[in-house]
Amino acid sequence: MTSPTLEEARGLLSFLDASPSPFHAVAAVARRLEAAGFRPVAEAEPWGEVAGRRYAVRGASLVAWVLAGDEAPGTGFRIVGAHTDSPTLRIKPRPDARREGLRQLGVEVYGSALVNSWLDRDLGVAGRVWLRAEEAPAARTFHLARPLLRIPQLAIHLDRDVREKGLLLNAQQHLAPIWGIDDGTERGFRALLGRELAVDPAAILSWDAVLCDTAPSTLLGADEEFVSGPRLDDLCSCYCGLRALVRRAEAGGRGAFIPVLCLFDHEEVGSTSARGAASPLLEAILERIVLTRGGGREDYHRSTVASVCASADMAHATNPNYADRHEPDHHLELNKGPVIKINANLRYATDGETEALFAAACETAGVPYQKFVNRTDLACGTTIGPITAGRLGIRTVDVGNPELAMHSIRELCGAHDPEYMIRALVAFHG
């Protein structure tokens, strides 16, 4: 089997750099969908005909689908799900502080971040700001990509035990970044946003702002075998799901299933929100697709029973420096294809049937695949898979590309694996 080209890996690099926050990620997906002929629909508007290539956005979540237009109302869906958020440091509502002659910003840890990886890096800020307007507050996204902030680690001369006892960080005390000299003026984060957005700082009502690495994503390795970048968990899956849906749409024709892409926000903090996997977002859109095609509730329930979801989230490649932390008979390798994730306690939603369905899709696509099981004596992570399966009653398989340094500010995956996953998801869509 020949290795795929690096075209999709390079596309992933561009997507990562365009997506410093979940809001930017959804905007980047929407731009790429529209370039492929997809048209937006508004959830708050009445839905008429939604055949063709369509998508809907709710905050930092997005659902897209392809309808030939003549599918029977009870036709099943083939859903690829992923999440747009990643562990990060989020700026507090009143962030400005002055200590020891320096200006700092207060931050809060979002998700299970490897916070040590955020030290001694040049950091920018990105997110969404809400501005005062006549009728209702208006949202604008922003990305301050230049080096603005830094979280300096304590010098070893003042922490002699760090080599033997390891680095211990207190999230409240040790993670506030510095971003200027305290010159006695009242300049603060709100004023910075006002200047960068060319608006009156007094018009800024609120923000959803996160820190982000300013170093660009890149190919790495002697033969460019790896992708090095931020937020691979789970923007790599978002990108693969996007590209698979576009390829399926461009292939044309009506398949046995309706292909759907669903990108949820807030997976890293439990998915319980108005746009997370535990929300009615996907359920409502699937039902509306059935209803607008002349079906009823009976047809909707028939379609969900006939549906399958591939919950795509990154998987733990075997770290060669910590091989003992992995299940010895289920080691995962970079550039060896998608991973089917299995857990007896349903931290992953995969069962024998859905495992076989995705394995068959990989074989149809001609790509290798691997299987992951966590060490029995270590706690297993989870995904949107069990949440989606439990909420909608849809058969689900948990899959993902293998990566190293999950939840670090910079993660590493194989440069060939995005193409492998895209091919597998195209076949999965049917």
Short mmCIF file of C-alpha atoms in Angstrom, two decimals:
data_model
loop_
_atom_site.label_atom_id
_atom_site.label_comp_id
_atom_site.label_asym_id
_atom_site.label_seq_id
_atom_site.Cartn_x
_atom_site.Cartn_y
_atom_site.Cartn_z
CA MET A 1 0.00 0.00 0.00
CA THR A 2 1.51 3.34 -1.05
CA SER A 3 1.54 6.24 1.38
CA PRO A 4 -0.84 9.11 0.55
CA THR A 5 0.43 12.50 -0.56
CA LEU A 6 0.79 15.35 1.90
CA GLU A 7 -1.89 17.50 0.25
CA GLU A 8 -4.44 16.97 3.03
CA ALA A 9 -1.76 17.35 5.71
CA ARG A 10 -0.91 20.76 4.30
CA GLY A 11 -4.60 21.61 4.16
CA LEU A 12 -4.83 20.65 7.83
CA LEU A 13 -1.96 23.06 8.66
CA SER A 14 -3.86 25.94 7.07
CA PHE A 15 -7.05 24.96 8.87
CA LEU A 16 -5.31 24.80 12.26
CA ASP A 17 -3.77 28.24 11.85
CA ALA A 18 -7.13 29.71 10.81
CA SER A 19 -8.86 28.23 13.88
CA PRO A 20 -7.40 29.67 17.11
CA SER A 21 -10.81 29.42 18.81
CA PRO A 22 -13.95 27.28 18.28
CA PHE A 23 -15.67 30.29 16.69
CA HIS A 24 -12.86 30.63 14.17
CA ALA A 25 -12.96 26.89 13.51
CA VAL A 26 -16.65 26.97 12.60
CA ALA A 27 -16.08 30.03 10.39
CA ALA A 28 -13.20 28.23 8.64
CA VAL A 29 -15.39 25.16 8.06
CA ALA A 30 -18.23 27.34 6.75
CA ARG A 31 -15.91 29.10 4.28
CA ARG A 32 -14.69 25.78 2.94
CA LEU A 33 -18.23 24.42 2.72
CA GLU A 34 -19.45 27.46 0.79
CA ALA A 35 -16.51 27.16 -1.59
CA ALA A 36 -17.78 23.62 -2.26
CA GLY A 37 -21.32 24.80 -2.99
CA PHE A 38 -22.94 24.45 0.46
CA ARG A 39 -25.51 27.06 1.47
CA PRO A 40 -26.38 28.15 5.01
CA VAL A 41 -29.80 27.76 6.61
CA ALA A 42 -30.87 29.61 9.75
CA GLU A 43 -32.29 27.60 12.62
CA ALA A 44 -34.62 30.45 13.62
CA GLU A 45 -36.21 30.67 10.17
CA PRO A 46 -38.87 28.35 8.69
CA TRP A 47 -37.31 25.56 6.67
CA GLY A 48 -38.68 24.89 3.23
CA GLU A 49 -36.69 22.82 0.79
CA VAL A 50 -33.31 21.83 2.25
CA ALA A 51 -32.16 19.48 -0.48
CA GLY A 52 -28.67 19.85 -1.89
CA ARG A 53 -25.66 20.92 0.13
CA ARG A 54 -26.64 22.75 3.32
CA TYR A 55 -25.28 23.70 6.72
CA ALA A 56 -26.47 25.38 9.93
CA VAL A 57 -24.40 27.15 12.60
CA ARG A 58 -25.20 27.55 16.29
CA GLY A 59 -22.45 29.52 18.03
CA ALA A 60 -19.28 27.44 17.74
CA SER A 61 -21.15 24.31 16.55
CA LEU A 62 -22.07 23.38 12.98
CA VAL A 63 -24.16 20.72 11.22
CA ALA A 64 -23.87 20.10 7.46
CA TRP A 65 -25.55 17.59 5.18
CA VAL A 66 -26.05 16.50 1.58
CA LEU A 67 -29.51 15.61 0.28
CA ALA A 68 -30.18 14.32 -3.19
CA GLY A 69 -33.81 15.31 -2.69
CA ASP A 70 -35.53 12.04 -3.55
CA GLU A 71 -34.61 9.99 -0.48
CA ALA A 72 -37.45 8.21 1.28
CA PRO A 73 -38.44 9.97 4.55
CA GLY A 74 -37.22 7.02 6.65
CA THR A 75 -33.74 6.95 5.08
CA GLY A 76 -30.98 6.59 7.66
CA PHE A 77 -28.17 9.07 8.29
CA ARG A 78 -24.44 8.40 8.29
CA ILE A 79 -23.14 10.99 10.74
CA VAL A 80 -19.54 12.03 11.38
CA GLY A 81 -19.25 13.87 14.70
CA ALA A 82 -16.29 15.80 16.13
CA HIS A 83 -15.72 18.78 18.42
CA THR A 84 -14.44 22.29 17.80
CA ASP A 85 -13.08 23.13 21.25
CA SER A 86 -9.68 22.27 22.73
CA PRO A 87 -8.09 22.64 26.17
CA THR A 88 -6.80 26.18 26.62
CA LEU A 89 -6.50 29.14 28.99
CA ARG A 90 -9.50 31.45 28.96
CA ILE A 91 -9.34 35.13 29.91
CA LYS A 92 -11.45 36.09 32.90
CA PRO A 93 -14.15 38.82 32.79
CA ARG A 94 -12.04 41.17 34.95
CA PRO A 95 -8.55 40.09 33.97
CA ASP A 96 -6.29 43.07 34.61
CA ALA A 97 -3.73 42.79 37.40
CA ARG A 98 -0.52 44.60 38.33
CA ARG A 99 2.22 42.78 40.22
CA GLU A 100 5.91 43.45 40.73
CA GLY A 101 5.99 46.19 38.13
CA LEU A 102 4.35 44.05 35.43
CA ARG A 103 0.88 43.91 33.91
CA GLN A 104 -0.78 40.48 33.91
CA LEU A 105 -4.04 38.91 32.77
CA GLY A 106 -6.16 36.58 34.86
CA VAL A 107 -6.91 33.28 33.13
CA GLU A 108 -8.95 30.18 33.88
CA VAL A 109 -8.08 26.68 32.69
CA TYR A 110 -10.57 25.36 30.13
CA GLY A 111 -10.69 21.57 29.94
CA SER A 112 -7.93 19.18 30.99
CA ALA A 113 -5.00 21.16 29.60
CA LEU A 114 -1.38 20.12 30.05
CA VAL A 115 -0.72 23.52 31.59
CA ASN A 116 3.07 23.06 31.78
CA SER A 117 3.15 23.14 27.97
CA TRP A 118 1.89 26.74 28.03
CA LEU A 119 4.99 28.02 29.81
CA ASP A 120 7.66 30.09 28.05
CA ARG A 121 5.76 30.40 24.77
CA ASP A 122 4.82 33.47 22.79
CA LEU A 123 1.05 33.67 23.06
CA GLY A 124 -1.69 35.56 21.25
CA VAL A 125 -5.39 36.00 22.00
CA ALA A 126 -8.45 34.99 19.97
CA GLY A 127 -12.16 34.55 20.38
CA ARG A 128 -15.41 36.43 20.16
CA VAL A 129 -16.39 39.83 21.53
CA TRP A 130 -19.90 41.18 22.04
CA LEU A 131 -20.44 44.87 21.23
CA ARG A 132 -23.22 47.22 22.30
CA ALA A 133 -25.64 47.88 19.43
CA GLU A 134 -29.06 49.52 19.00
CA GLU A 135 -31.24 46.42 18.74
CA ALA A 136 -29.18 43.65 20.33
CA PRO A 137 -25.50 43.00 21.14
CA ALA A 138 -23.46 42.19 18.04
CA ALA A 139 -20.71 39.54 17.92
CA ARG A 140 -17.32 39.88 16.24
CA THR A 141 -14.52 37.36 16.13
CA PHE A 142 -10.94 38.50 16.63
CA HIS A 143 -7.48 37.00 16.43
CA LEU A 144 -4.51 38.89 17.84
CA ALA A 145 -1.93 36.59 16.32
CA ARG A 146 1.23 38.47 17.24
CA PRO A 147 3.23 37.66 20.41
CA LEU A 148 1.43 39.49 23.20
CA LEU A 149 1.72 37.32 26.29
CA ARG A 150 4.06 34.94 28.04
CA ILE A 151 3.88 32.74 31.14
CA PRO A 152 7.47 32.62 32.45
CA GLN A 153 8.58 29.52 34.31
CA LEU A 154 10.45 29.94 37.56
CA ALA A 155 14.23 29.75 37.09
CA ILE A 156 15.82 26.50 38.24
CA HIS A 157 18.00 28.46 40.69
CA LEU A 158 14.81 29.27 42.61
CA ASP A 159 13.28 25.79 42.25
CA ARG A 160 16.09 23.28 42.79
CA ASP A 161 13.65 20.41 43.39
CA VAL A 162 12.03 20.60 39.96
CA ARG A 163 14.29 17.93 38.46
CA GLU A 164 13.66 15.36 41.17
CA LYS A 165 10.10 16.18 42.23
CA GLY A 166 8.71 17.51 38.97
CA LEU A 167 6.98 20.77 38.12
CA LEU A 168 4.03 21.66 40.32
CA LEU A 169 1.77 24.45 39.09
CA ASN A 170 -1.09 26.14 40.91
CA ALA A 171 -3.66 27.23 38.33
CA GLN A 172 -4.55 30.41 40.23
CA GLN A 173 -1.06 31.47 41.20
CA HIS A 174 1.30 30.37 38.43
CA LEU A 175 -0.51 30.69 35.08
CA ALA A 176 -1.23 34.43 34.80
CA PRO A 177 0.64 35.67 31.70
CA ILE A 178 2.59 38.92 31.60
CA TRP A 179 1.85 41.32 28.78
CA GLY A 180 3.44 44.64 29.63
CA ILE A 181 5.20 46.94 32.06
CA ASP A 182 3.08 48.60 34.72
CA ASP A 183 3.56 52.25 33.77
CA GLY A 184 0.84 53.52 36.08
CA THR A 185 -1.73 54.08 33.33
CA GLU A 186 -5.19 52.54 33.24
CA ARG A 187 -4.58 50.59 30.04
CA GLY A 188 -6.11 47.12 30.20
CA PHE A 189 -7.40 44.23 28.15
CA ARG A 190 -10.63 46.01 27.23
CA ALA A 191 -8.65 48.96 25.87
CA LEU A 192 -6.45 46.56 23.87
CA LEU A 193 -9.51 44.96 22.28
CA GLY A 194 -10.98 48.36 21.51
CA ARG A 195 -7.80 49.47 19.76
CA GLU A 196 -7.42 46.24 17.79
CA LEU A 197 -11.08 46.20 16.72
CA ALA A 198 -11.24 49.97 16.13
CA VAL A 199 -14.20 50.37 18.50
CA ASP A 200 -14.84 52.36 21.65
CA PRO A 201 -13.75 50.13 24.58
CA ALA A 202 -16.93 51.23 26.39
CA ALA A 203 -18.95 49.47 23.67
CA ILE A 204 -17.47 46.08 24.62
CA LEU A 205 -19.98 44.22 26.75
CA SER A 206 -18.29 40.82 27.07
CA TRP A 207 -15.90 38.39 25.46
CA ASP A 208 -15.16 34.70 25.00
CA ALA A 209 -11.38 35.00 24.72
CA VAL A 210 -8.70 32.33 24.85
CA LEU A 211 -4.92 32.27 24.62
CA CYS A 212 -3.32 30.68 21.58
CA ASP A 213 0.16 29.75 20.37
CA THR A 214 1.57 32.20 17.83
CA ALA A 215 3.94 29.68 16.22
CA PRO A 216 2.50 28.37 12.93
CA SER A 217 1.60 24.73 12.42
CA THR A 218 4.17 22.82 10.42
CA LEU A 219 5.24 19.51 8.95
CA LEU A 220 7.97 17.94 11.06
CA GLY A 221 10.49 15.14 10.70
CA ALA A 222 13.33 14.17 8.41
CA ASP A 223 10.83 13.27 5.68
CA GLU A 224 7.95 15.47 6.86
CA GLU A 225 6.23 12.46 8.39
CA PHE A 226 4.44 14.41 11.14
CA VAL A 227 2.05 17.31 11.65
CA SER A 228 3.03 19.55 14.55
CA GLY A 229 0.43 22.07 15.63
CA PRO A 230 -2.07 23.26 18.23
CA ARG A 231 -5.57 21.93 18.75
CA LEU A 232 -5.16 18.71 16.74
CA ASP A 233 -7.57 17.36 19.36
CA ASP A 234 -10.03 17.75 17.80
CA LEU A 235 -9.58 20.06 14.82
CA CYS A 236 -7.86 17.26 12.91
CA SER A 237 -11.11 15.28 13.11
CA CYS A 238 -13.13 18.38 12.17
CA TYR A 239 -10.96 18.82 9.09
CA CYS A 240 -11.17 15.16 8.10
CA GLY A 241 -14.94 15.16 8.55
CA LEU A 242 -15.24 18.33 6.47
CA ARG A 243 -13.11 16.99 3.64
CA ALA A 244 -14.95 13.65 3.65
CA LEU A 245 -18.34 15.37 3.34
CA VAL A 246 -17.10 17.57 0.50
CA ARG A 247 -15.65 14.56 -1.34
CA ARG A 248 -18.90 12.66 -0.86
CA ALA A 249 -20.88 15.62 -2.21
CA GLU A 250 -18.59 15.98 -5.21
CA ALA A 251 -18.95 12.28 -5.99
CA GLY A 252 -22.64 12.93 -6.69
CA GLY A 253 -25.45 10.44 -6.83
CA ARG A 254 -27.75 9.23 -4.10
CA GLY A 255 -26.29 6.75 -1.66
CA ALA A 256 -28.08 4.44 0.71
CA PHE A 257 -27.72 6.98 3.52
CA ILE A 258 -27.82 10.76 4.04
CA PRO A 259 -24.30 12.00 4.88
CA VAL A 260 -24.10 14.43 7.81
CA LEU A 261 -21.26 16.29 9.54
CA CYS A 262 -21.81 17.53 13.11
CA LEU A 263 -19.16 19.60 14.90
CA PHE A 264 -19.99 20.26 18.56
CA ASP A 265 -18.56 22.82 20.96
CA HIS A 266 -17.82 22.16 24.66
CA GLU A 267 -16.73 18.51 24.49
CA GLU A 268 -13.69 19.25 26.66
CA VAL A 269 -15.90 20.44 29.53
CA GLY A 270 -18.63 17.81 29.41
CA SER A 271 -20.82 18.75 26.40
CA THR A 272 -23.67 20.03 28.59
CA SER A 273 -24.59 23.30 26.89
CA ALA A 274 -27.02 24.71 24.34
CA ARG A 275 -24.69 23.62 21.51
CA GLY A 276 -22.80 20.66 22.97
CA ALA A 277 -23.33 17.01 22.20
CA ALA A 278 -25.76 16.72 25.13
CA SER A 279 -27.98 19.45 23.63
CA PRO A 280 -30.92 18.86 21.22
CA LEU A 281 -28.93 20.47 18.35
CA LEU A 282 -28.32 17.40 16.20
CA GLU A 283 -31.62 15.79 17.13
CA ALA A 284 -33.57 18.89 16.08
CA ILE A 285 -31.78 19.27 12.75
CA LEU A 286 -32.17 15.60 11.81
CA GLU A 287 -35.87 15.75 12.63
CA ARG A 288 -36.33 18.93 10.57
CA ILE A 289 -34.59 17.31 7.61
CA VAL A 290 -37.10 14.45 7.79
CA LEU A 291 -40.09 16.76 8.24
CA THR A 292 -39.17 19.08 5.37
CA ARG A 293 -39.09 16.06 3.07
CA GLY A 294 -42.70 15.20 3.90
CA GLY A 295 -41.99 12.69 6.67
CA GLY A 296 -43.49 12.56 10.15
CA ARG A 297 -42.38 11.51 13.62
CA GLU A 298 -42.73 7.87 12.64
CA ASP A 299 -40.35 8.43 9.73
CA TYR A 300 -37.90 10.28 11.96
CA HIS A 301 -37.73 7.39 14.42
CA ARG A 302 -37.31 4.94 11.56
CA SER A 303 -34.44 7.02 10.20
CA THR A 304 -32.57 7.17 13.52
CA VAL A 305 -32.82 3.41 13.95
CA ALA A 306 -31.31 3.03 10.48
CA SER A 307 -28.52 5.54 11.23
CA VAL A 308 -24.92 5.15 12.36
CA CYS A 309 -22.61 7.80 13.85
CA ALA A 310 -18.82 7.84 13.69
CA SER A 311 -17.64 9.88 16.67
CA ALA A 312 -14.24 11.12 15.50
CA ASP A 313 -11.83 12.21 18.22
CA MET A 314 -8.08 11.81 18.47
CA ALA A 315 -6.56 8.63 19.92
CA HIS A 316 -3.46 7.99 22.03
CA ALA A 317 -0.53 6.85 19.90
CA THR A 318 2.00 4.82 21.86
CA ASN A 319 4.57 7.20 23.33
CA PRO A 320 7.98 5.49 23.02
CA ASN A 321 9.19 7.14 26.24
CA TYR A 322 6.18 5.86 28.20
CA ALA A 323 5.33 2.59 26.46
CA ASP A 324 4.40 1.03 29.81
CA ARG A 325 1.39 3.38 30.07
CA HIS A 326 -0.25 1.71 27.09
CA GLU A 327 -2.07 -1.61 26.74
CA PRO A 328 0.77 -3.92 25.62
CA ASP A 329 -1.25 -5.73 22.95
CA HIS A 330 -2.89 -2.61 21.49
CA HIS A 331 -0.05 -0.25 20.62
CA LEU A 332 -0.94 2.47 18.13
CA GLU A 333 1.42 3.85 15.49
CA LEU A 334 1.44 7.14 13.62
CA ASN A 335 0.76 6.92 9.88
CA LYS A 336 -0.83 3.49 10.24
CA GLY A 337 -4.40 4.58 9.71
CA PRO A 338 -7.56 5.35 11.73
CA VAL A 339 -8.09 3.93 15.19
CA ILE A 340 -11.27 2.20 16.36
CA LYS A 341 -11.62 2.93 20.09
CA ILE A 342 -13.15 0.30 22.36
CA ASN A 343 -13.97 0.32 26.09
CA ALA A 344 -15.89 -2.34 28.01
CA ASN A 345 -17.44 0.30 30.30
CA LEU A 346 -18.76 2.38 27.37
CA ARG A 347 -16.46 5.34 27.78
CA TYR A 348 -16.45 4.80 24.03
CA ALA A 349 -19.73 3.90 22.32
CA THR A 350 -18.25 1.24 20.02
CA ASP A 351 -19.81 -2.22 20.07
CA GLY A 352 -19.13 -5.25 17.93
CA GLU A 353 -21.55 -4.20 15.20
CA THR A 354 -20.30 -0.64 14.80
CA GLU A 355 -16.68 -1.79 15.09
CA ALA A 356 -17.29 -4.12 12.17
CA LEU A 357 -19.07 -1.41 10.15
CA PHE A 358 -16.15 1.00 10.41
CA ALA A 359 -13.58 -1.73 9.80
CA ALA A 360 -15.48 -2.63 6.64
CA ALA A 361 -15.47 1.03 5.57
CA CYS A 362 -11.67 1.14 5.99
CA GLU A 363 -11.31 -2.01 3.92
CA THR A 364 -13.59 -0.59 1.23
CA ALA A 365 -11.45 2.56 1.16
CA GLY A 366 -8.24 0.53 1.07
CA VAL A 367 -6.75 2.11 4.18
CA PRO A 368 -5.15 0.43 7.20
CA TYR A 369 -6.81 0.66 10.59
CA GLN A 370 -5.92 0.00 14.23
CA LYS A 371 -7.79 -0.80 17.45
CA PHE A 372 -7.33 0.90 20.82
CA VAL A 373 -8.05 -0.39 24.30
CA ASN A 374 -6.88 1.47 27.41
CA ARG A 375 -4.74 -0.21 30.06
CA THR A 376 -7.17 -1.93 32.44
CA ASP A 377 -5.59 -0.27 35.48
CA LEU A 378 -5.80 3.28 34.07
CA ALA A 379 -8.89 5.47 33.79
CA CYS A 380 -10.19 5.85 30.25
CA GLY A 381 -11.15 9.14 28.63
CA THR A 382 -14.41 9.63 26.80
CA THR A 383 -15.88 11.45 23.80
CA ILE A 384 -19.11 12.73 22.30
CA GLY A 385 -19.81 9.16 21.17
CA PRO A 386 -21.61 7.83 24.26
CA ILE A 387 -23.46 11.14 24.67
CA THR A 388 -24.72 11.14 21.09
CA ALA A 389 -25.66 7.47 21.25
CA GLY A 390 -27.52 7.92 24.51
CA ARG A 391 -29.37 11.04 23.43
CA LEU A 392 -30.45 9.95 19.95
CA GLY A 393 -30.44 6.16 20.21
CA ILE A 394 -28.17 5.99 17.17
CA ARG A 395 -25.61 3.20 16.82
CA THR A 396 -22.17 4.75 17.27
CA VAL A 397 -18.52 3.88 16.75
CA ASP A 398 -15.69 5.89 18.31
CA VAL A 399 -12.73 6.44 16.01
CA GLY A 400 -9.81 8.84 15.65
CA ASN A 401 -6.35 9.45 14.32
CA PRO A 402 -3.46 8.57 16.64
CA GLU A 403 -1.50 11.44 18.16
CA LEU A 404 1.14 12.21 20.76
CA ALA A 405 1.04 14.92 23.47
CA MET A 406 -2.77 15.07 23.61
CA HIS A 407 -3.99 18.24 25.40
CA SER A 408 -0.60 19.94 25.07
CA ILE A 409 -0.42 23.38 23.49
CA ARG A 410 1.39 21.61 20.62
CA GLU A 411 0.36 18.12 19.56
CA LEU A 412 1.81 15.69 17.04
CA CYS A 413 0.12 13.35 14.56
CA GLY A 414 1.11 11.47 11.42
CA ALA A 415 1.11 13.44 8.17
CA HIS A 416 -0.43 10.52 6.24
CA ASP A 417 -3.24 9.79 8.69
CA PRO A 418 -5.55 12.70 7.70
CA GLU A 419 -5.82 11.32 4.17
CA TYR A 420 -6.39 7.81 5.51
CA MET A 421 -9.19 9.04 7.77
CA ILE A 422 -10.82 11.09 5.03
CA ARG A 423 -10.93 8.07 2.72
CA ALA A 424 -12.39 5.90 5.48
CA LEU A 425 -15.10 8.47 6.29
CA VAL A 426 -16.07 8.82 2.63
CA ALA A 427 -16.60 5.07 2.52
CA PHE A 428 -18.46 5.22 5.85
CA HIS A 429 -20.90 7.75 4.40
CA GLY A 430 -21.78 5.14 1.78
#
